[in-house]
Amino acid sequence: MYNGYNLQGIIRRNVVNTMHQFEKFGYYSQNIGNAYTHGYKAIRFDDVLDEQGYVSGALRTNHAQGAFQITQNPLDVGIKGAGFIPITSLGGEIYYTRDGSFTLDKNGYLVTTSGDLVGGGIRIDASSAKVEIRKNGEVYTYKDPSSEGVYCGTIPLVQFANPDGLEECGKNRYSATEKSGEISLVEDHNRIAQYGIERSNVDIFATVDELMRLNTSLLASTSLMSAIGDMYDKAINIRE
């Protein structure tokens, strides 16, 4: 037979587990909201059950390659394989991204859609007839199709020992942490592809299915809490 103390423990566990479900719901909703964000990596929220029956979550990022989408913009680049492009915010913070939908700022520097400087600063003459971004990240401009290319800089590519340890900072940017481990510059590579961007790797159908399951679970949890609350009130009345 349940007594007040038993019911208090059940209510406490159910509240904690329900809060965990709401948190999980929020992360999967974030995935859906970024399903069409260039280079976005889906978040997975794994359930972890402790010895007392409480459910907590372990946040994971799926760093699998997203599909490559061809564009008509010569400043668009996609990363084929592992790695991140270092960028610098207006405040001087260093971040890392896989969103290669670049543009030029008012001074002609290559920047992200958020205005972050790409690499150490790559300035492109707006009057150039052609911009070439090679597979190794080197950027060249041409005054006309027959002229010799002018080197403008290199889009750097770095990788981390543990990319799962990177911290998501919004605007499709990551920051390094102790957990992300050692950072290294990728040299002599051919991973940069011009005239294209990496799409999000969110599996929209699987994510919607997961949200529907979570919604059903949340409805069941709230109904259970209501039923347990009634039982608790009855137990208190019996004791009185």
PDB file of C-alpha atoms in Angstrom:
ATOM      1  CA  MET A   1       0.000   0.000   0.000  1.00  0.00           C
ATOM      2  CA  TYR A   2       1.261   3.491  -0.834  1.00  0.00           C
ATOM      3  CA  ASN A   3       1.812   5.965   1.960  1.00  0.00           C
ATOM      4  CA  GLY A   4       2.573   9.674   1.767  1.00  0.00           C
ATOM      5  CA  TYR A   5       6.332   9.144   1.722  1.00  0.00           C
ATOM      6  CA  ASN A   6       6.124   6.571  -1.095  1.00  0.00           C
ATOM      7  CA  LEU A   7       3.980   8.928  -3.153  1.00  0.00           C
ATOM      8  CA  GLN A   8       6.295  11.855  -2.515  1.00  0.00           C
ATOM      9  CA  GLY A   9       9.191   9.848  -3.971  1.00  0.00           C
ATOM     10  CA  ILE A  10       7.148   8.812  -7.000  1.00  0.00           C
ATOM     11  CA  ILE A  11       6.016  12.406  -7.594  1.00  0.00           C
ATOM     12  CA  ARG A  12       9.583  13.691  -7.285  1.00  0.00           C
ATOM     13  CA  ARG A  13      10.920  11.170  -9.796  1.00  0.00           C
ATOM     14  CA  ASN A  14       8.077  11.827 -12.207  1.00  0.00           C
ATOM     15  CA  VAL A  15       8.629  15.615 -12.021  1.00  0.00           C
ATOM     16  CA  VAL A  16      12.350  15.223 -12.718  1.00  0.00           C
ATOM     17  CA  ASN A  17      11.713  12.810 -15.582  1.00  0.00           C
ATOM     18  CA  THR A  18       9.043  15.095 -17.055  1.00  0.00           C
ATOM     19  CA  MET A  19      11.410  18.080 -16.931  1.00  0.00           C
ATOM     20  CA  HIS A  20      13.975  15.929 -18.727  1.00  0.00           C
ATOM     21  CA  GLN A  21      11.413  15.150 -21.443  1.00  0.00           C
ATOM     22  CA  PHE A  22      10.643  18.854 -21.891  1.00  0.00           C
ATOM     23  CA  GLU A  23      14.369  19.573 -22.236  1.00  0.00           C
ATOM     24  CA  LYS A  24      14.711  16.794 -24.801  1.00  0.00           C
ATOM     25  CA  PHE A  25      11.668  18.149 -26.645  1.00  0.00           C
ATOM     26  CA  GLY A  26      13.373  21.548 -26.856  1.00  0.00           C
ATOM     27  CA  TYR A  27      16.551  20.164 -28.400  1.00  0.00           C
ATOM     28  CA  TYR A  28      14.695  18.163 -31.048  1.00  0.00           C
ATOM     29  CA  SER A  29      12.585  21.223 -31.838  1.00  0.00           C
ATOM     30  CA  GLN A  30      15.863  23.105 -32.319  1.00  0.00           C
ATOM     31  CA  ASN A  31      16.919  20.452 -34.844  1.00  0.00           C
ATOM     32  CA  ILE A  32      13.722  20.945 -36.836  1.00  0.00           C
ATOM     33  CA  GLY A  33      14.152  24.718 -36.711  1.00  0.00           C
ATOM     34  CA  ASN A  34      17.634  24.327 -38.229  1.00  0.00           C
ATOM     35  CA  ALA A  35      16.791  21.622 -40.757  1.00  0.00           C
ATOM     36  CA  TYR A  36      17.571  24.073 -43.572  1.00  0.00           C
ATOM     37  CA  THR A  37      20.494  25.872 -41.903  1.00  0.00           C
ATOM     38  CA  HIS A  38      23.693  25.420 -43.912  1.00  0.00           C
ATOM     39  CA  GLY A  39      26.206  23.144 -42.206  1.00  0.00           C
ATOM     40  CA  TYR A  40      24.049  22.625 -39.094  1.00  0.00           C
ATOM     41  CA  LYS A  41      24.768  19.476 -37.097  1.00  0.00           C
ATOM     42  CA  ALA A  42      21.885  17.652 -35.431  1.00  0.00           C
ATOM     43  CA  ILE A  43      21.812  17.340 -31.646  1.00  0.00           C
ATOM     44  CA  ARG A  44      21.016  14.049 -29.960  1.00  0.00           C
ATOM     45  CA  PHE A  45      19.830  13.876 -26.345  1.00  0.00           C
ATOM     46  CA  ASP A  46      20.556  10.432 -24.922  1.00  0.00           C
ATOM     47  CA  ASP A  47      18.688   9.175 -21.863  1.00  0.00           C
ATOM     48  CA  VAL A  48      20.739   8.119 -18.841  1.00  0.00           C
ATOM     49  CA  LEU A  49      19.029   6.358 -15.900  1.00  0.00           C
ATOM     50  CA  ASP A  50      20.723   6.589 -12.494  1.00  0.00           C
ATOM     51  CA  GLU A  51      20.461   4.124  -9.592  1.00  0.00           C
ATOM     52  CA  GLN A  52      17.598   6.071  -7.976  1.00  0.00           C
ATOM     53  CA  GLY A  53      15.431   5.924 -11.088  1.00  0.00           C
ATOM     54  CA  TYR A  54      16.025   9.502 -12.224  1.00  0.00           C
ATOM     55  CA  VAL A  55      16.508  10.139 -15.921  1.00  0.00           C
ATOM     56  CA  SER A  56      19.122  12.640 -17.033  1.00  0.00           C
ATOM     57  CA  GLY A  57      20.400  13.549 -20.469  1.00  0.00           C
ATOM     58  CA  ALA A  58      23.729  13.347 -22.246  1.00  0.00           C
ATOM     59  CA  LEU A  59      23.985  15.852 -25.091  1.00  0.00           C
ATOM     60  CA  ARG A  60      25.631  14.616 -28.277  1.00  0.00           C
ATOM     61  CA  THR A  61      26.237  16.297 -31.638  1.00  0.00           C
ATOM     62  CA  ASN A  62      26.028  14.335 -34.856  1.00  0.00           C
ATOM     63  CA  HIS A  63      29.036  15.521 -36.863  1.00  0.00           C
ATOM     64  CA  ALA A  64      28.246  13.354 -39.888  1.00  0.00           C
ATOM     65  CA  GLN A  65      28.634  14.958 -43.310  1.00  0.00           C
ATOM     66  CA  GLY A  66      25.580  16.776 -44.635  1.00  0.00           C
ATOM     67  CA  ALA A  67      24.529  16.669 -48.287  1.00  0.00           C
ATOM     68  CA  PHE A  68      26.345  18.971 -50.721  1.00  0.00           C
ATOM     69  CA  GLN A  69      24.184  21.569 -52.467  1.00  0.00           C
ATOM     70  CA  ILE A  70      25.443  23.248 -55.639  1.00  0.00           C
ATOM     71  CA  THR A  71      24.955  27.030 -55.849  1.00  0.00           C
ATOM     72  CA  GLN A  72      25.748  29.825 -58.300  1.00  0.00           C
ATOM     73  CA  ASN A  73      27.692  31.909 -55.777  1.00  0.00           C
ATOM     74  CA  PRO A  74      31.503  31.777 -56.229  1.00  0.00           C
ATOM     75  CA  LEU A  75      31.969  32.690 -52.551  1.00  0.00           C
ATOM     76  CA  ASP A  76      30.044  29.637 -51.333  1.00  0.00           C
ATOM     77  CA  VAL A  77      32.197  26.759 -50.109  1.00  0.00           C
ATOM     78  CA  GLY A  78      31.445  23.380 -48.622  1.00  0.00           C
ATOM     79  CA  ILE A  79      33.718  21.158 -46.554  1.00  0.00           C
ATOM     80  CA  LYS A  80      33.929  17.594 -47.830  1.00  0.00           C
ATOM     81  CA  GLY A  81      35.143  15.543 -44.911  1.00  0.00           C
ATOM     82  CA  ALA A  82      36.090  16.434 -41.350  1.00  0.00           C
ATOM     83  CA  GLY A  83      37.094  19.912 -40.259  1.00  0.00           C
ATOM     84  CA  PHE A  84      35.960  23.413 -39.369  1.00  0.00           C
ATOM     85  CA  ILE A  85      36.729  26.880 -40.718  1.00  0.00           C
ATOM     86  CA  PRO A  86      38.015  29.322 -38.070  1.00  0.00           C
ATOM     87  CA  ILE A  87      36.172  32.646 -37.961  1.00  0.00           C
ATOM     88  CA  THR A  88      36.593  35.794 -35.865  1.00  0.00           C
ATOM     89  CA  SER A  89      33.645  37.786 -34.542  1.00  0.00           C
ATOM     90  CA  LEU A  90      33.477  41.585 -34.454  1.00  0.00           C
ATOM     91  CA  GLY A  91      34.327  41.346 -30.744  1.00  0.00           C
ATOM     92  CA  GLY A  92      37.480  39.333 -31.434  1.00  0.00           C
ATOM     93  CA  GLU A  93      36.193  35.930 -30.296  1.00  0.00           C
ATOM     94  CA  ILE A  94      37.406  32.889 -32.235  1.00  0.00           C
ATOM     95  CA  TYR A  95      34.727  30.457 -33.385  1.00  0.00           C
ATOM     96  CA  TYR A  96      34.539  27.549 -35.803  1.00  0.00           C
ATOM     97  CA  THR A  97      31.921  26.775 -38.427  1.00  0.00           C
ATOM     98  CA  ARG A  98      31.033  24.510 -41.332  1.00  0.00           C
ATOM     99  CA  ASP A  99      28.631  27.033 -42.833  1.00  0.00           C
ATOM    100  CA  GLY A 100      30.438  28.222 -45.953  1.00  0.00           C
ATOM    101  CA  SER A 101      27.791  30.611 -47.293  1.00  0.00           C
ATOM    102  CA  PHE A 102      30.234  33.524 -47.372  1.00  0.00           C
ATOM    103  CA  THR A 103      29.919  37.086 -48.625  1.00  0.00           C
ATOM    104  CA  LEU A 104      31.995  40.278 -48.670  1.00  0.00           C
ATOM    105  CA  ASP A 105      31.796  43.083 -46.120  1.00  0.00           C
ATOM    106  CA  LYS A 106      32.013  46.781 -47.015  1.00  0.00           C
ATOM    107  CA  ASN A 107      35.816  46.573 -47.019  1.00  0.00           C
ATOM    108  CA  GLY A 108      35.920  43.574 -49.331  1.00  0.00           C
ATOM    109  CA  TYR A 109      36.796  40.969 -46.697  1.00  0.00           C
ATOM    110  CA  LEU A 110      35.359  37.479 -46.829  1.00  0.00           C
ATOM    111  CA  VAL A 111      32.852  37.095 -43.985  1.00  0.00           C
ATOM    112  CA  THR A 112      30.076  34.792 -42.813  1.00  0.00           C
ATOM    113  CA  THR A 113      26.398  35.748 -42.982  1.00  0.00           C
ATOM    114  CA  SER A 114      26.781  36.921 -39.356  1.00  0.00           C
ATOM    115  CA  GLY A 115      29.660  39.252 -40.293  1.00  0.00           C
ATOM    116  CA  ASP A 116      32.424  37.093 -38.793  1.00  0.00           C
ATOM    117  CA  LEU A 117      35.807  37.361 -40.512  1.00  0.00           C
ATOM    118  CA  VAL A 118      36.899  34.184 -42.319  1.00  0.00           C
ATOM    119  CA  GLY A 119      40.372  32.987 -41.352  1.00  0.00           C
ATOM    120  CA  GLY A 120      42.958  35.683 -40.771  1.00  0.00           C
ATOM    121  CA  GLY A 121      41.303  38.085 -43.201  1.00  0.00           C
ATOM    122  CA  ILE A 122      40.936  37.456 -46.935  1.00  0.00           C
ATOM    123  CA  ARG A 123      40.345  40.597 -48.971  1.00  0.00           C
ATOM    124  CA  ILE A 124      38.847  40.241 -52.437  1.00  0.00           C
ATOM    125  CA  ASP A 125      38.778  43.014 -55.021  1.00  0.00           C
ATOM    126  CA  ALA A 126      35.107  43.572 -55.852  1.00  0.00           C
ATOM    127  CA  SER A 127      36.047  44.578 -59.390  1.00  0.00           C
ATOM    128  CA  SER A 128      37.529  41.149 -60.123  1.00  0.00           C
ATOM    129  CA  ALA A 129      36.037  39.336 -63.086  1.00  0.00           C
ATOM    130  CA  LYS A 130      36.479  35.946 -61.424  1.00  0.00           C
ATOM    131  CA  VAL A 131      37.073  34.482 -57.969  1.00  0.00           C
ATOM    132  CA  GLU A 132      38.599  31.031 -57.689  1.00  0.00           C
ATOM    133  CA  ILE A 133      38.615  29.063 -54.428  1.00  0.00           C
ATOM    134  CA  ARG A 134      40.756  25.991 -54.826  1.00  0.00           C
ATOM    135  CA  LYS A 135      40.289  22.643 -53.093  1.00  0.00           C
ATOM    136  CA  ASN A 136      43.071  23.435 -50.613  1.00  0.00           C
ATOM    137  CA  GLY A 137      41.341  26.695 -49.617  1.00  0.00           C
ATOM    138  CA  GLU A 138      43.571  29.077 -51.583  1.00  0.00           C
ATOM    139  CA  VAL A 139      41.701  32.097 -52.962  1.00  0.00           C
ATOM    140  CA  TYR A 140      42.653  33.773 -56.259  1.00  0.00           C
ATOM    141  CA  THR A 141      41.097  36.632 -58.199  1.00  0.00           C
ATOM    142  CA  TYR A 142      41.327  37.404 -61.915  1.00  0.00           C
ATOM    143  CA  LYS A 143      40.915  40.811 -63.572  1.00  0.00           C
ATOM    144  CA  ASP A 144      39.817  39.052 -66.751  1.00  0.00           C
ATOM    145  CA  PRO A 145      39.609  35.417 -67.900  1.00  0.00           C
ATOM    146  CA  SER A 146      43.020  35.542 -69.597  1.00  0.00           C
ATOM    147  CA  SER A 147      44.937  37.268 -66.763  1.00  0.00           C
ATOM    148  CA  GLU A 148      47.131  35.594 -64.187  1.00  0.00           C
ATOM    149  CA  GLY A 149      45.481  34.888 -60.841  1.00  0.00           C
ATOM    150  CA  VAL A 150      46.262  37.078 -57.823  1.00  0.00           C
ATOM    151  CA  TYR A 151      46.592  35.209 -54.527  1.00  0.00           C
ATOM    152  CA  CYS A 152      44.366  36.740 -51.813  1.00  0.00           C
ATOM    153  CA  GLY A 153      44.798  34.291 -48.945  1.00  0.00           C
ATOM    154  CA  THR A 154      43.800  30.824 -47.802  1.00  0.00           C
ATOM    155  CA  ILE A 155      40.619  29.664 -46.098  1.00  0.00           C
ATOM    156  CA  PRO A 156      42.077  27.633 -43.219  1.00  0.00           C
ATOM    157  CA  LEU A 157      40.710  24.275 -42.143  1.00  0.00           C
ATOM    158  CA  VAL A 158      41.217  22.878 -38.633  1.00  0.00           C
ATOM    159  CA  GLN A 159      40.148  19.747 -36.824  1.00  0.00           C
ATOM    160  CA  PHE A 160      39.749  18.729 -33.193  1.00  0.00           C
ATOM    161  CA  ALA A 161      40.713  15.571 -31.356  1.00  0.00           C
ATOM    162  CA  ASN A 162      37.151  15.356 -29.990  1.00  0.00           C
ATOM    163  CA  PRO A 163      34.644  17.450 -31.980  1.00  0.00           C
ATOM    164  CA  ASP A 164      31.869  16.225 -29.666  1.00  0.00           C
ATOM    165  CA  GLY A 165      33.461  18.425 -27.007  1.00  0.00           C
ATOM    166  CA  LEU A 166      32.873  21.640 -28.963  1.00  0.00           C
ATOM    167  CA  GLU A 167      30.330  24.056 -27.513  1.00  0.00           C
ATOM    168  CA  GLU A 168      27.495  25.271 -29.764  1.00  0.00           C
ATOM    169  CA  CYS A 169      27.359  29.081 -29.550  1.00  0.00           C
ATOM    170  CA  GLY A 170      24.480  30.004 -31.830  1.00  0.00           C
ATOM    171  CA  LYS A 171      24.555  31.369 -35.398  1.00  0.00           C
ATOM    172  CA  ASN A 172      25.957  28.000 -36.498  1.00  0.00           C
ATOM    173  CA  ARG A 173      29.202  28.565 -34.622  1.00  0.00           C
ATOM    174  CA  TYR A 174      31.205  26.435 -32.188  1.00  0.00           C
ATOM    175  CA  SER A 175      33.835  27.321 -29.620  1.00  0.00           C
ATOM    176  CA  ALA A 176      36.701  25.176 -28.398  1.00  0.00           C
ATOM    177  CA  THR A 177      36.606  23.713 -24.882  1.00  0.00           C
ATOM    178  CA  GLU A 178      38.866  21.499 -22.791  1.00  0.00           C
ATOM    179  CA  LYS A 179      36.733  18.540 -23.861  1.00  0.00           C
ATOM    180  CA  SER A 180      37.226  19.243 -27.581  1.00  0.00           C
ATOM    181  CA  GLY A 181      40.917  18.454 -27.140  1.00  0.00           C
ATOM    182  CA  GLU A 182      43.858  19.464 -29.285  1.00  0.00           C
ATOM    183  CA  ILE A 183      43.254  21.606 -32.354  1.00  0.00           C
ATOM    184  CA  SER A 184      45.373  21.122 -35.463  1.00  0.00           C
ATOM    185  CA  LEU A 185      45.620  22.801 -38.852  1.00  0.00           C
ATOM    186  CA  VAL A 186      44.717  20.537 -41.770  1.00  0.00           C
ATOM    187  CA  GLU A 187      47.453  20.894 -44.375  1.00  0.00           C
ATOM    188  CA  ASP A 188      47.779  19.667 -47.967  1.00  0.00           C
ATOM    189  CA  HIS A 189      44.101  18.812 -48.226  1.00  0.00           C
ATOM    190  CA  ASN A 190      41.476  18.973 -50.987  1.00  0.00           C
ATOM    191  CA  ARG A 191      38.353  19.260 -48.827  1.00  0.00           C
ATOM    192  CA  ILE A 192      37.112  22.711 -49.889  1.00  0.00           C
ATOM    193  CA  ALA A 193      34.554  22.756 -52.699  1.00  0.00           C
ATOM    194  CA  GLN A 194      33.595  26.041 -54.391  1.00  0.00           C
ATOM    195  CA  TYR A 195      30.094  26.829 -55.705  1.00  0.00           C
ATOM    196  CA  GLY A 196      28.402  24.739 -53.057  1.00  0.00           C
ATOM    197  CA  ILE A 197      27.441  24.514 -49.410  1.00  0.00           C
ATOM    198  CA  GLU A 198      26.946  21.697 -46.956  1.00  0.00           C
ATOM    199  CA  ARG A 199      23.333  21.236 -45.956  1.00  0.00           C
ATOM    200  CA  SER A 200      22.087  20.365 -42.487  1.00  0.00           C
ATOM    201  CA  ASN A 201      22.398  16.687 -41.545  1.00  0.00           C
ATOM    202  CA  VAL A 202      19.074  16.699 -39.667  1.00  0.00           C
ATOM    203  CA  ASP A 203      16.876  13.708 -40.518  1.00  0.00           C
ATOM    204  CA  ILE A 204      13.614  15.627 -40.553  1.00  0.00           C
ATOM    205  CA  PHE A 205      11.350  12.556 -40.687  1.00  0.00           C
ATOM    206  CA  ALA A 206      13.082  10.764 -37.817  1.00  0.00           C
ATOM    207  CA  THR A 207      13.095  13.966 -35.750  1.00  0.00           C
ATOM    208  CA  VAL A 208       9.377  14.617 -36.269  1.00  0.00           C
ATOM    209  CA  ASP A 209       8.674  10.999 -35.315  1.00  0.00           C
ATOM    210  CA  GLU A 210      10.732  11.442 -32.134  1.00  0.00           C
ATOM    211  CA  LEU A 211       8.840  14.626 -31.268  1.00  0.00           C
ATOM    212  CA  MET A 212       5.518  12.837 -31.670  1.00  0.00           C
ATOM    213  CA  ARG A 213       6.717  10.079 -29.342  1.00  0.00           C
ATOM    214  CA  LEU A 214       7.896  12.648 -26.804  1.00  0.00           C
ATOM    215  CA  ASN A 215       4.574  14.472 -26.984  1.00  0.00           C
ATOM    216  CA  THR A 216       2.710  11.225 -26.244  1.00  0.00           C
ATOM    217  CA  SER A 217       5.079  10.487 -23.369  1.00  0.00           C
ATOM    218  CA  LEU A 218       4.589  13.987 -21.917  1.00  0.00           C
ATOM    219  CA  LEU A 219       0.806  13.603 -22.036  1.00  0.00           C
ATOM    220  CA  ALA A 220       1.101  10.266 -20.228  1.00  0.00           C
ATOM    221  CA  SER A 221       3.447  11.769 -17.610  1.00  0.00           C
ATOM    222  CA  THR A 222       1.126  14.689 -16.850  1.00  0.00           C
ATOM    223  CA  SER A 223      -1.847  12.298 -16.534  1.00  0.00           C
ATOM    224  CA  LEU A 224       0.185  10.126 -14.172  1.00  0.00           C
ATOM    225  CA  MET A 225       1.134  13.154 -12.067  1.00  0.00           C
ATOM    226  CA  SER A 226      -2.532  14.109 -11.778  1.00  0.00           C
ATOM    227  CA  ALA A 227      -3.486  10.579 -10.711  1.00  0.00           C
ATOM    228  CA  ILE A 228      -0.641  10.393  -8.176  1.00  0.00           C
ATOM    229  CA  GLY A 229      -1.653  13.792  -6.813  1.00  0.00           C
ATOM    230  CA  ASP A 230      -5.149  12.478  -6.133  1.00  0.00           C
ATOM    231  CA  MET A 231      -3.686   9.411  -4.423  1.00  0.00           C
ATOM    232  CA  TYR A 232      -1.455  11.632  -2.296  1.00  0.00           C
ATOM    233  CA  ASP A 233      -4.407  13.764  -1.192  1.00  0.00           C
ATOM    234  CA  LYS A 234      -6.342  10.628  -0.234  1.00  0.00           C
ATOM    235  CA  ALA A 235      -3.368   9.286   1.724  1.00  0.00           C
ATOM    236  CA  ILE A 236      -3.125  12.548   3.671  1.00  0.00           C
ATOM    237  CA  ASN A 237      -6.856  12.505   4.415  1.00  0.00           C
ATOM    238  CA  ILE A 238      -6.662   8.909   5.667  1.00  0.00           C
ATOM    239  CA  ARG A 239      -3.820   9.792   8.044  1.00  0.00           C
ATOM    240  CA  GLU A 240      -5.815  12.746   9.371  1.00  0.00           C
TER     241      GLU A 240
END
